Amino acid sequence: MKATLAIQRGAPGEVPRVESFEVAFEPGQSVLDGLRALRCEADPSLAFRFSCINANACKECMMLIDGKVDYACTVRLKEGVTALAPLPKKALVRDLVTEIAPPDERLLPRQ
Amino acid sequence: MTAQANKGAAPAHIETDVLVIGAGGAGMYAALEAAKAGASVVLADRSLIGRGGATVMAQMTVAAALAEQTPDHWEHHLADTLAAGRGLCDERLAALLCEDGPHRLREMDGWKVGWAREDGHIKQAQAPGHDRPRCAYVDFLSTGPAVSRALRAQLNLSRGIRRIGELMIVDIALHDGVACGATALHLPSGEAVTLAAKAVVIATGGLTGLYRRNSASSNMGGDGYALALRAGAELIDMEFVQFFPIGHLAPRLVGMDPIMWDPFRYKLGGKLLNAEMREFEQDYATLDTRSDGRYVLTRDLATYAITREVEAGRGSPAGGAYLSFQHLPEAEIRSAFGPVVDRLAANGIDLTKRPVEVAPIAHYHMGGVRVDDTLRTAVPGLYASGEAVGGANGANRLSGNAITEALVFGASAGRNAARHAQRNSSRWSAQAARPALDLLRSAERRDAPNAAALVRDLKALMADQVGPFRTEAKLQSALAGIARMTSEIGEVPFSSASAFDPVLVDWLDLRNMLLVAQSVAVPALARTESRGAHQREDHPGLDDGWCVNQIVALSGDSALELRRAAPSSGRAAA
Ligand SMILES: Cc1cc2nc3c(=O)[nH]c(=O)nc-3n(C[C@H](O)[C@H](O)[C@H](O)COP(=O)(O)OP(=O)(O)OC[C@H]3O[C@@H](n4cnc5c(N)ncnc54)[C@H](O)[C@@H]3O)c2cc1C
Ligand code: FES
């Protein structure tokens, strides 16, 4: 099966652009599985945050998935288009990465 | 400001008494103890604080001789630990783990970790390899998150600890062979950062991310071992990687730890079946008379049995074995799994209807940085703690010992690092950070191989050639592959962007992973016997002549050197 990931990309200050990628998947695979495969097959520069991959323990992979805040590691890939965007209420770092660290656990205080 | 624009400018600089690298159970405990001893502390993690490593993912148990439920003594725990380690444990470290474990668990109890209780005492389960119930836990499958949360809460309450997430340590800074800080990459900005410290603690966890199938997070490629080697420290027992036999394989299960089947199989007696739907454990049980409670086979033998069935063409479709609970009534499954049944249902798994597929996955590293009984490495000012340390568990680890090890060694390393910082002045010089700064600044966007694909290829190579069952031919071929990939990545980092650059991170990871992969394969090739987690198909069985540890270090010309030493005995004061 094939999923299309329409991913909002760019850095702060740039006009966000949407890039679409096709990724093959097996039923049950997560959006994070798809993103990781994309980095190996299409574009290694794609930025997204994750640590634990399976356990849903680190809570780092939150993003906007089809307009809803969710974990990339628990939402499943589906046929057709899935839209991915960075969290809307957090400062953008790049692509799907936003600043989610608690302020007192950051190197630089950010506005 | 971008890294590109910043090339000439001075990097951000931070000074502290003690720098702790890695904020898992070991690093957080080290920071707390160092601060308690009066030191200023920087606690840095490449991920977010308390989220990036194994600690937050652990679901099961923590072993310590609390003697509340059953009479027990830490010497009994030590005897079990040494027996599991098959003659290779550093007895001083194992004793420290077992003797100090109960103190740490009680301290955590005071910090409201929430150990499961029964009749007013902490409840302890009996896990394979322990001679009595000794393993505390937090319900339901919440041990790691609870440990992590309790330590984070203490960090919030204590003074003198600066926590910095998203800070990837690239190298230890050295002045005349003394550790004096580190150089780091601040991921969100892409900027280099230098840190001056009078003592440095490596608490970076294990290396199971080197393998294709693993229970690791993305931060577990073994950075700490590479940092230690390049700083001039030694590694010990690197050939002993623990594989967990029944890691989840298929169907894809999301939102659950892949090692989750263990307690259920243990509780309910799940059956391992091959493609012919036949139980095969008995076929291999005769290989060894060791028994493992209700398990027919120990972890290493179960791994062997599954691997063999797959090789003989009797594997499940995804390349493992079936684990079936179909012989059990639905009510029994429901009462044992509780709310987990619903999480499985969300994954399309109904255990009453069909089996799942399982296979061996890389799970824990027994080997690691060589330290003395004060957790000090051979490099003055450099300490190690947690899974990053080698020696306490020898050739095989008991379940529940790893979290105890993280807490105990973390506390001890933090205390000793603080003491070192109090007695020694800063040896920092800007020159000490120069090599790593130059490396980061040389990073360039160029037409290069896909770094993410190279990481994937290295994991495949390690799984296929340096996995649980090894031969001389496979290990030779692995070393050749590692050498080829090392020259492929070259000495100039690839990069793709300034902020949060996954290509640069992959390159830095590969630099570490390739060195660490080699430091596993080299002693694995030399050890011509099978012991604990190191199984050589061409050298089956224990060889008494091999009751020695192998020690790896980097020589002056950056080649790996291997030597042997008799296991350390004697006791450390806790
Ligand atoms: C899924 C799973 C389940 C487990 N279950 C159990 C269990 O039930 N009982 C048990 O006893 N053991 C268990 N273990 C093992 C145990 O959890 C670990 O051995 C232990 O938690 C390790 O703690 P640590 O603090 O040493 O390392 P970790 O918790 O792994 O922390 C290491 C930290 O270092 C950071 N880091 C790494 N490199 C760098 C760098 N270059 N710069 C900055 N930071 C860095 C990482 O991001 C991470 O946060 C389990 C392990 C896993 C993976
Ligand atoms: S990757 Fe850890 S919660 Fe999603």
mmCIF file of N, CA, C and O in Angstrom, chain B residues 391-467:
data_model
loop_
_atom_site.group_PDB
_atom_site.id
_atom_site.type_symbol
_atom_site.label_atom_id
_atom_site.label_comp_id
_atom_site.label_asym_id
_atom_site.label_seq_id
_atom_site.Cartn_x
_atom_site.Cartn_y
_atom_site.Cartn_z
ATOM 1 N N GLY B 391 30.915 -4.304 33.422
ATOM 2 C CA GLY B 391 31.550 -5.079 34.476
ATOM 3 C C GLY B 391 30.641 -5.652 35.542
ATOM 4 O O GLY B 391 30.853 -6.758 36.012
ATOM 5 N N ALA B 392 29.608 -4.914 35.950
ATOM 6 C CA ALA B 392 28.812 -5.381 37.084
ATOM 7 C C ALA B 392 28.058 -6.660 36.751
ATOM 8 O O ALA B 392 27.819 -7.493 37.620
ATOM 9 N N ASN B 393 27.670 -6.824 35.498
ATOM 10 C CA ASN B 393 26.825 -7.961 35.125
ATOM 11 C C ASN B 393 27.542 -9.053 34.334
ATOM 12 O O ASN B 393 26.910 -10.025 33.942
ATOM 13 N N GLY B 394 28.830 -8.862 34.096
ATOM 14 C CA GLY B 394 29.610 -9.902 33.437
ATOM 15 C C GLY B 394 29.062 -10.282 32.077
ATOM 16 O O GLY B 394 28.778 -9.426 31.239
ATOM 17 N N ALA B 395 28.873 -11.594 31.857
ATOM 18 C CA ALA B 395 28.486 -12.093 30.542
ATOM 19 C C ALA B 395 26.979 -12.122 30.339
ATOM 20 O O ALA B 395 26.504 -12.412 29.249
ATOM 21 N N ASN B 396 26.206 -11.842 31.387
ATOM 22 C CA ASN B 396 24.753 -11.912 31.273
ATOM 23 C C ASN B 396 24.132 -11.161 32.445
ATOM 24 O O ASN B 396 24.640 -11.224 33.552
ATOM 25 N N ARG B 397 23.038 -10.468 32.191
ATOM 26 C CA ARG B 397 22.431 -9.659 33.252
ATOM 27 C C ARG B 397 21.131 -10.286 33.753
ATOM 28 O O ARG B 397 20.324 -10.770 32.976
ATOM 29 N N LEU B 398 20.911 -10.211 35.051
ATOM 30 C CA LEU B 398 19.641 -10.625 35.635
ATOM 31 C C LEU B 398 18.587 -9.569 35.371
ATOM 32 O O LEU B 398 18.887 -8.376 35.369
ATOM 33 N N SER B 399 17.341 -9.992 35.187
ATOM 34 C CA SER B 399 16.318 -8.968 34.990
ATOM 35 C C SER B 399 16.161 -8.172 36.285
ATOM 36 O O SER B 399 16.335 -8.688 37.389
ATOM 37 N N GLY B 400 15.904 -6.887 36.123
ATOM 38 C CA GLY B 400 15.749 -5.997 37.271
ATOM 39 C C GLY B 400 17.039 -5.359 37.743
ATOM 40 O O GLY B 400 17.016 -4.388 38.495
ATOM 41 N N ASN B 401 18.196 -5.879 37.285
ATOM 42 C CA ASN B 401 19.455 -5.299 37.753
ATOM 43 C C ASN B 401 19.824 -3.990 37.048
ATOM 44 O O ASN B 401 20.631 -3.224 37.558
ATOM 45 N N ALA B 402 19.235 -3.727 35.888
ATOM 46 C CA ALA B 402 19.721 -2.579 35.102
ATOM 47 C C ALA B 402 19.255 -1.251 35.678
ATOM 48 O O ALA B 402 20.007 -0.272 35.699
ATOM 49 N N ILE B 403 18.026 -1.207 36.155
ATOM 50 C CA ILE B 403 17.568 0.064 36.731
ATOM 51 C C ILE B 403 18.266 0.294 38.073
ATOM 52 O O ILE B 403 18.688 1.409 38.380
ATOM 53 N N THR B 404 18.439 -0.772 38.847
ATOM 54 C CA THR B 404 19.177 -0.640 40.107
ATOM 55 C C THR B 404 20.586 -0.123 39.825
ATOM 56 O O THR B 404 21.083 0.777 40.516
ATOM 57 N N GLU B 405 21.202 -0.680 38.809
ATOM 58 C CA GLU B 405 22.542 -0.252 38.414
ATOM 59 C C GLU B 405 22.556 1.239 38.058
ATOM 60 O O GLU B 405 23.454 1.990 38.456
ATOM 61 N N ALA B 406 21.529 1.677 37.325
ATOM 62 C CA ALA B 406 21.461 3.096 36.938
ATOM 63 C C ALA B 406 21.376 3.973 38.191
ATOM 64 O O ALA B 406 22.099 4.971 38.315
ATOM 65 N N LEU B 407 20.518 3.596 39.134
ATOM 66 C CA LEU B 407 20.318 4.432 40.326
ATOM 67 C C LEU B 407 21.564 4.418 41.215
ATOM 68 O O LEU B 407 22.045 5.467 41.657
ATOM 69 N N VAL B 408 22.097 3.225 41.468
ATOM 70 C CA VAL B 408 23.236 3.088 42.388
ATOM 71 C C VAL B 408 24.500 3.731 41.800
ATOM 72 O O VAL B 408 25.174 4.524 42.467
ATOM 73 N N PHE B 409 24.804 3.387 40.562
ATOM 74 C CA PHE B 409 26.038 3.920 39.973
ATOM 75 C C PHE B 409 25.910 5.424 39.724
ATOM 76 O O PHE B 409 26.879 6.172 39.826
ATOM 77 N N GLY B 410 24.687 5.859 39.398
ATOM 78 C CA GLY B 410 24.462 7.289 39.218
ATOM 79 C C GLY B 410 24.784 8.031 40.505
ATOM 80 O O GLY B 410 25.564 9.001 40.517
ATOM 81 N N ALA B 411 24.219 7.551 41.616
ATOM 82 C CA ALA B 411 24.433 8.216 42.903
ATOM 83 C C ALA B 411 25.921 8.241 43.245
ATOM 84 O O ALA B 411 26.476 9.280 43.637
ATOM 85 N N SER B 412 26.576 7.110 43.079
ATOM 86 C CA SER B 412 27.979 7.013 43.468
ATOM 87 C C SER B 412 28.872 7.880 42.568
ATOM 88 O O SER B 412 29.747 8.615 43.057
ATOM 89 N N ALA B 413 28.632 7.835 41.262
ATOM 90 C CA ALA B 413 29.449 8.634 40.347
ATOM 91 C C ALA B 413 29.247 10.124 40.622
ATOM 92 O O ALA B 413 30.201 10.913 40.598
ATOM 93 N N GLY B 414 28.016 10.520 40.903
ATOM 94 C CA GLY B 414 27.736 11.926 41.177
ATOM 95 C C GLY B 414 28.473 12.410 42.426
ATOM 96 O O GLY B 414 29.109 13.474 42.432
ATOM 97 N N ARG B 415 28.411 11.587 43.456
ATOM 98 C CA ARG B 415 29.073 11.918 44.726
ATOM 99 C C ARG B 415 30.587 12.023 44.515
ATOM 100 O O ARG B 415 31.229 12.978 44.950
ATOM 101 N N ASN B 416 31.160 11.033 43.833
ATOM 102 C CA ASN B 416 32.615 11.023 43.654
ATOM 103 C C ASN B 416 33.094 12.111 42.702
ATOM 104 O O ASN B 416 34.174 12.679 42.888
ATOM 105 N N ALA B 417 32.276 12.423 41.713
ATOM 106 C CA ALA B 417 32.639 13.508 40.795
ATOM 107 C C ALA B 417 32.632 14.841 41.545
ATOM 108 O O ALA B 417 33.512 15.690 41.347
ATOM 109 N N ALA B 418 31.654 15.025 42.425
ATOM 110 C CA ALA B 418 31.591 16.271 43.210
ATOM 111 C C ALA B 418 32.831 16.387 44.100
ATOM 112 O O ALA B 418 33.444 17.456 44.214
ATOM 113 N N ARG B 419 33.204 15.269 44.700
ATOM 114 C CA ARG B 419 34.394 15.272 45.568
ATOM 115 C C ARG B 419 35.634 15.640 44.748
ATOM 116 O O ARG B 419 36.450 16.443 45.176
ATOM 117 N N HIS B 420 35.735 15.047 43.573
ATOM 118 C CA HIS B 420 36.874 15.353 42.701
ATOM 119 C C HIS B 420 36.889 16.847 42.363
ATOM 120 O O HIS B 420 37.944 17.495 42.381
ATOM 121 N N ALA B 421 35.717 17.399 42.072
ATOM 122 C CA ALA B 421 35.631 18.824 41.698
ATOM 123 C C ALA B 421 36.032 19.719 42.869
ATOM 124 O O ALA B 421 36.625 20.785 42.670
ATOM 125 N N GLN B 422 35.705 19.265 44.076
ATOM 126 C CA GLN B 422 36.086 20.083 45.245
ATOM 127 C C GLN B 422 37.590 20.085 45.481
ATOM 128 O O GLN B 422 38.147 21.044 45.993
ATOM 129 N N ARG B 423 38.237 19.004 45.095
ATOM 130 C CA ARG B 423 39.670 18.880 45.387
ATOM 131 C C ARG B 423 40.567 19.347 44.262
ATOM 132 O O ARG B 423 41.787 19.382 44.431
ATOM 133 N N ASN B 424 39.999 19.597 43.114
ATOM 134 C CA ASN B 424 40.827 19.947 41.959
ATOM 135 C C ASN B 424 40.342 21.240 41.320
ATOM 136 O O ASN B 424 39.138 21.482 41.232
ATOM 137 N N SER B 425 41.292 22.030 40.869
ATOM 138 C CA SER B 425 40.863 23.263 40.205
ATOM 139 C C SER B 425 40.572 22.972 38.739
ATOM 140 O O SER B 425 40.933 21.915 38.208
ATOM 141 N N SER B 426 39.928 23.910 38.091
ATOM 142 C CA SER B 426 39.554 23.721 36.689
ATOM 143 C C SER B 426 40.800 23.604 35.816
ATOM 144 O O SER B 426 41.746 24.368 35.957
ATOM 145 N N ARG B 427 40.789 22.636 34.910
ATOM 146 C CA ARG B 427 41.912 22.483 33.978
ATOM 147 C C ARG B 427 41.521 22.977 32.589
ATOM 148 O O ARG B 427 42.193 22.699 31.613
ATOM 149 N N TRP B 428 40.391 23.686 32.528
ATOM 150 C CA TRP B 428 39.865 24.118 31.233
ATOM 151 C C TRP B 428 40.830 25.021 30.470
ATOM 152 O O TRP B 428 41.462 25.901 31.048
ATOM 153 N N SER B 429 40.937 24.792 29.186
ATOM 154 C CA SER B 429 41.566 25.767 28.310
ATOM 155 C C SER B 429 40.789 25.707 26.999
ATOM 156 O O SER B 429 40.278 24.640 26.625
ATOM 157 N N ALA B 430 40.674 26.828 26.333
ATOM 158 C CA ALA B 430 39.900 26.865 25.088
ATOM 159 C C ALA B 430 40.459 25.848 24.092
ATOM 160 O O ALA B 430 39.739 25.266 23.281
ATOM 161 N N GLN B 431 41.768 25.622 24.201
ATOM 162 C CA GLN B 431 42.441 24.680 23.316
ATOM 163 C C GLN B 431 41.851 23.268 23.427
ATOM 164 O O GLN B 431 41.816 22.518 22.451
ATOM 165 N N ALA B 432 41.361 22.930 24.621
ATOM 166 C CA ALA B 432 40.860 21.579 24.862
ATOM 167 C C ALA B 432 39.634 21.265 23.999
ATOM 168 O O ALA B 432 39.373 20.114 23.680
ATOM 169 N N ALA B 433 38.889 22.291 23.658
ATOM 170 C CA ALA B 433 37.674 22.069 22.868
ATOM 171 C C ALA B 433 37.938 22.182 21.372
ATOM 172 O O ALA B 433 37.078 21.879 20.546
ATOM 173 N N ARG B 434 39.137 22.619 21.029
ATOM 174 C CA ARG B 434 39.463 22.962 19.642
ATOM 175 C C ARG B 434 39.188 21.834 18.628
ATOM 176 O O ARG B 434 38.500 22.040 17.633
ATOM 177 N N PRO B 435 39.675 20.588 18.889
ATOM 178 C CA PRO B 435 39.477 19.551 17.861
ATOM 179 C C PRO B 435 37.999 19.315 17.533
ATOM 180 O O PRO B 435 37.633 19.217 16.352
ATOM 181 N N ALA B 436 37.155 19.259 18.566
ATOM 182 C CA ALA B 436 35.738 19.002 18.307
ATOM 183 C C ALA B 436 35.070 20.214 17.661
ATOM 184 O O ALA B 436 34.193 20.066 16.800
ATOM 185 N N LEU B 437 35.482 21.413 18.068
ATOM 186 C CA LEU B 437 34.923 22.621 17.434
ATOM 187 C C LEU B 437 35.284 22.656 15.959
ATOM 188 O O LEU B 437 34.449 22.964 15.102
ATOM 189 N N ASP B 438 36.545 22.335 15.672
ATOM 190 C CA ASP B 438 36.974 22.319 14.271
ATOM 191 C C ASP B 438 36.160 21.300 13.476
ATOM 192 O O ASP B 438 35.772 21.551 12.338
ATOM 193 N N LEU B 439 35.917 20.152 14.089
ATOM 194 C CA LEU B 439 35.127 19.118 13.409
ATOM 195 C C LEU B 439 33.738 19.655 13.066
ATOM 196 O O LEU B 439 33.271 19.546 11.931
ATOM 197 N N LEU B 440 33.060 20.246 14.073
ATOM 198 C CA LEU B 440 31.701 20.754 13.836
ATOM 199 C C LEU B 440 31.704 21.843 12.773
ATOM 200 O O LEU B 440 30.827 21.910 11.926
ATOM 201 N N ARG B 441 32.700 22.708 12.846
ATOM 202 C CA ARG B 441 32.721 23.830 11.902
ATOM 203 C C ARG B 441 33.093 23.404 10.496
ATOM 204 O O ARG B 441 32.838 24.131 9.537
ATOM 205 N N SER B 442 33.707 22.236 10.365
ATOM 206 C CA SER B 442 34.065 21.783 9.019
ATOM 207 C C SER B 442 32.869 21.169 8.294
ATOM 208 O O SER B 442 32.942 20.889 7.098
ATOM 209 N N ALA B 443 31.752 20.954 9.025
ATOM 210 C CA ALA B 443 30.580 20.310 8.414
ATOM 211 C C ALA B 443 30.168 21.053 7.156
ATOM 212 O O ALA B 443 30.149 22.278 7.130
ATOM 213 N N GLU B 444 29.862 20.299 6.112
ATOM 214 C CA GLU B 444 29.485 20.982 4.874
ATOM 215 C C GLU B 444 28.336 20.283 4.166
ATOM 216 O O GLU B 444 28.146 19.080 4.282
ATOM 217 N N ARG B 445 27.554 21.098 3.454
ATOM 218 C CA ARG B 445 26.494 20.544 2.619
ATOM 219 C C ARG B 445 27.154 20.090 1.333
ATOM 220 O O ARG B 445 27.696 20.906 0.600
ATOM 221 N N ARG B 446 27.181 18.826 1.119
ATOM 222 C CA ARG B 446 27.824 18.363 -0.107
ATOM 223 C C ARG B 446 27.090 17.141 -0.634
ATOM 224 O O ARG B 446 26.231 16.578 0.041
ATOM 225 N N ASP B 447 27.441 16.784 -1.836
ATOM 226 C CA ASP B 447 26.851 15.621 -2.448
ATOM 227 C C ASP B 447 27.410 14.406 -1.726
ATOM 228 O O ASP B 447 28.559 14.041 -1.938
ATOM 229 N N ALA B 448 26.626 13.830 -0.841
ATOM 230 C CA ALA B 448 27.162 12.769 0.003
ATOM 231 C C ALA B 448 26.157 11.628 0.045
ATOM 232 O O ALA B 448 24.999 11.804 -0.295
ATOM 233 N N PRO B 449 26.613 10.448 0.469
ATOM 234 C CA PRO B 449 25.655 9.356 0.627
ATOM 235 C C PRO B 449 24.573 9.747 1.640
ATOM 236 O O PRO B 449 24.816 10.578 2.507
ATOM 237 N N ASN B 450 23.402 9.131 1.543
ATOM 238 C CA ASN B 450 22.315 9.400 2.476
ATOM 239 C C ASN B 450 22.685 8.867 3.868
ATOM 240 O O ASN B 450 22.799 7.663 4.086
ATOM 241 N N ALA B 451 22.880 9.798 4.805
ATOM 242 C CA ALA B 451 23.362 9.408 6.136
ATOM 243 C C ALA B 451 22.355 8.519 6.860
ATOM 244 O O ALA B 451 22.729 7.586 7.577
ATOM 245 N N ALA B 452 21.065 8.794 6.674
ATOM 246 C CA ALA B 452 20.044 7.976 7.343
ATOM 247 C C ALA B 452 20.095 6.545 6.813
ATOM 248 O O ALA B 452 19.940 5.581 7.568
ATOM 249 N N ALA B 453 20.325 6.401 5.504
ATOM 250 C CA ALA B 453 20.396 5.061 4.920
ATOM 251 C C ALA B 453 21.656 4.331 5.406
ATOM 252 O O ALA B 453 21.637 3.119 5.629
ATOM 253 N N LEU B 454 22.743 5.084 5.609
ATOM 254 C CA LEU B 454 23.963 4.448 6.125
ATOM 255 C C LEU B 454 23.734 3.917 7.543
ATOM 256 O O LEU B 454 24.199 2.829 7.896
ATOM 257 N N VAL B 455 23.013 4.682 8.363
ATOM 258 C CA VAL B 455 22.704 4.204 9.721
ATOM 259 C C VAL B 455 21.897 2.909 9.625
ATOM 260 O O VAL B 455 22.183 1.925 10.325
ATOM 261 N N ARG B 456 20.908 2.903 8.720
ATOM 262 C CA ARG B 456 20.091 1.697 8.537
ATOM 263 C C ARG B 456 20.962 0.508 8.096
ATOM 264 O O ARG B 456 20.833 -0.596 8.613
ATOM 265 N N ASP B 457 21.898 0.766 7.185
ATOM 266 C CA ASP B 457 22.759 -0.315 6.700
ATOM 267 C C ASP B 457 23.661 -0.862 7.803
ATOM 268 O O ASP B 457 23.903 -2.062 7.894
ATOM 269 N N LEU B 458 24.166 0.038 8.640
ATOM 270 C CA LEU B 458 25.033 -0.413 9.736
ATOM 271 C C LEU B 458 24.253 -1.303 10.705
ATOM 272 O O LEU B 458 24.753 -2.330 11.175
ATOM 273 N N LYS B 459 22.996 -0.928 10.980
ATOM 274 C CA LYS B 459 22.178 -1.750 11.881
ATOM 275 C C LYS B 459 21.937 -3.134 11.292
ATOM 276 O O LYS B 459 21.914 -4.133 12.012
ATOM 277 N N ALA B 460 21.752 -3.193 9.981
ATOM 278 C CA ALA B 460 21.528 -4.480 9.328
ATOM 279 C C ALA B 460 22.801 -5.327 9.412
ATOM 280 O O ALA B 460 22.764 -6.517 9.738
ATOM 281 N N LEU B 461 23.925 -4.678 9.167
ATOM 282 C CA LEU B 461 25.208 -5.387 9.233
ATOM 283 C C LEU B 461 25.433 -5.963 10.642
ATOM 284 O O LEU B 461 25.811 -7.129 10.799
ATOM 285 N N MET B 462 25.169 -5.152 11.657
ATOM 286 C CA MET B 462 25.379 -5.633 13.029
ATOM 287 C C MET B 462 24.439 -6.795 13.350
ATOM 288 O O MET B 462 24.831 -7.776 13.973
ATOM 289 N N ALA B 463 23.167 -6.677 12.921
ATOM 290 C CA ALA B 463 22.201 -7.735 13.211
ATOM 291 C C ALA B 463 22.598 -9.034 12.519
ATOM 292 O O ALA B 463 22.531 -10.117 13.095
ATOM 293 N N ASP B 464 23.028 -8.933 11.268
ATOM 294 C CA ASP B 464 23.312 -10.140 10.492
ATOM 295 C C ASP B 464 24.661 -10.766 10.838
ATOM 296 O O ASP B 464 24.837 -11.968 10.731
ATOM 297 N N GLN B 465 25.631 -9.921 11.249
ATOM 298 C CA GLN B 465 26.982 -10.468 11.394
ATOM 299 C C GLN B 465 27.569 -10.391 12.798
ATOM 300 O O GLN B 465 28.545 -11.058 13.108
ATOM 301 N N VAL B 466 26.984 -9.536 13.655
ATOM 302 C CA VAL B 466 27.486 -9.458 15.035
ATOM 303 C C VAL B 466 26.299 -9.636 15.978
ATOM 304 O O VAL B 466 26.216 -9.044 17.043
ATOM 305 N N GLY B 467 25.337 -10.447 15.550
ATOM 306 C CA GLY B 467 24.123 -10.685 16.331
ATOM 307 C C GLY B 467 24.366 -11.668 17.451
ATOM 308 O O GLY B 467 25.494 -11.824 17.917
#
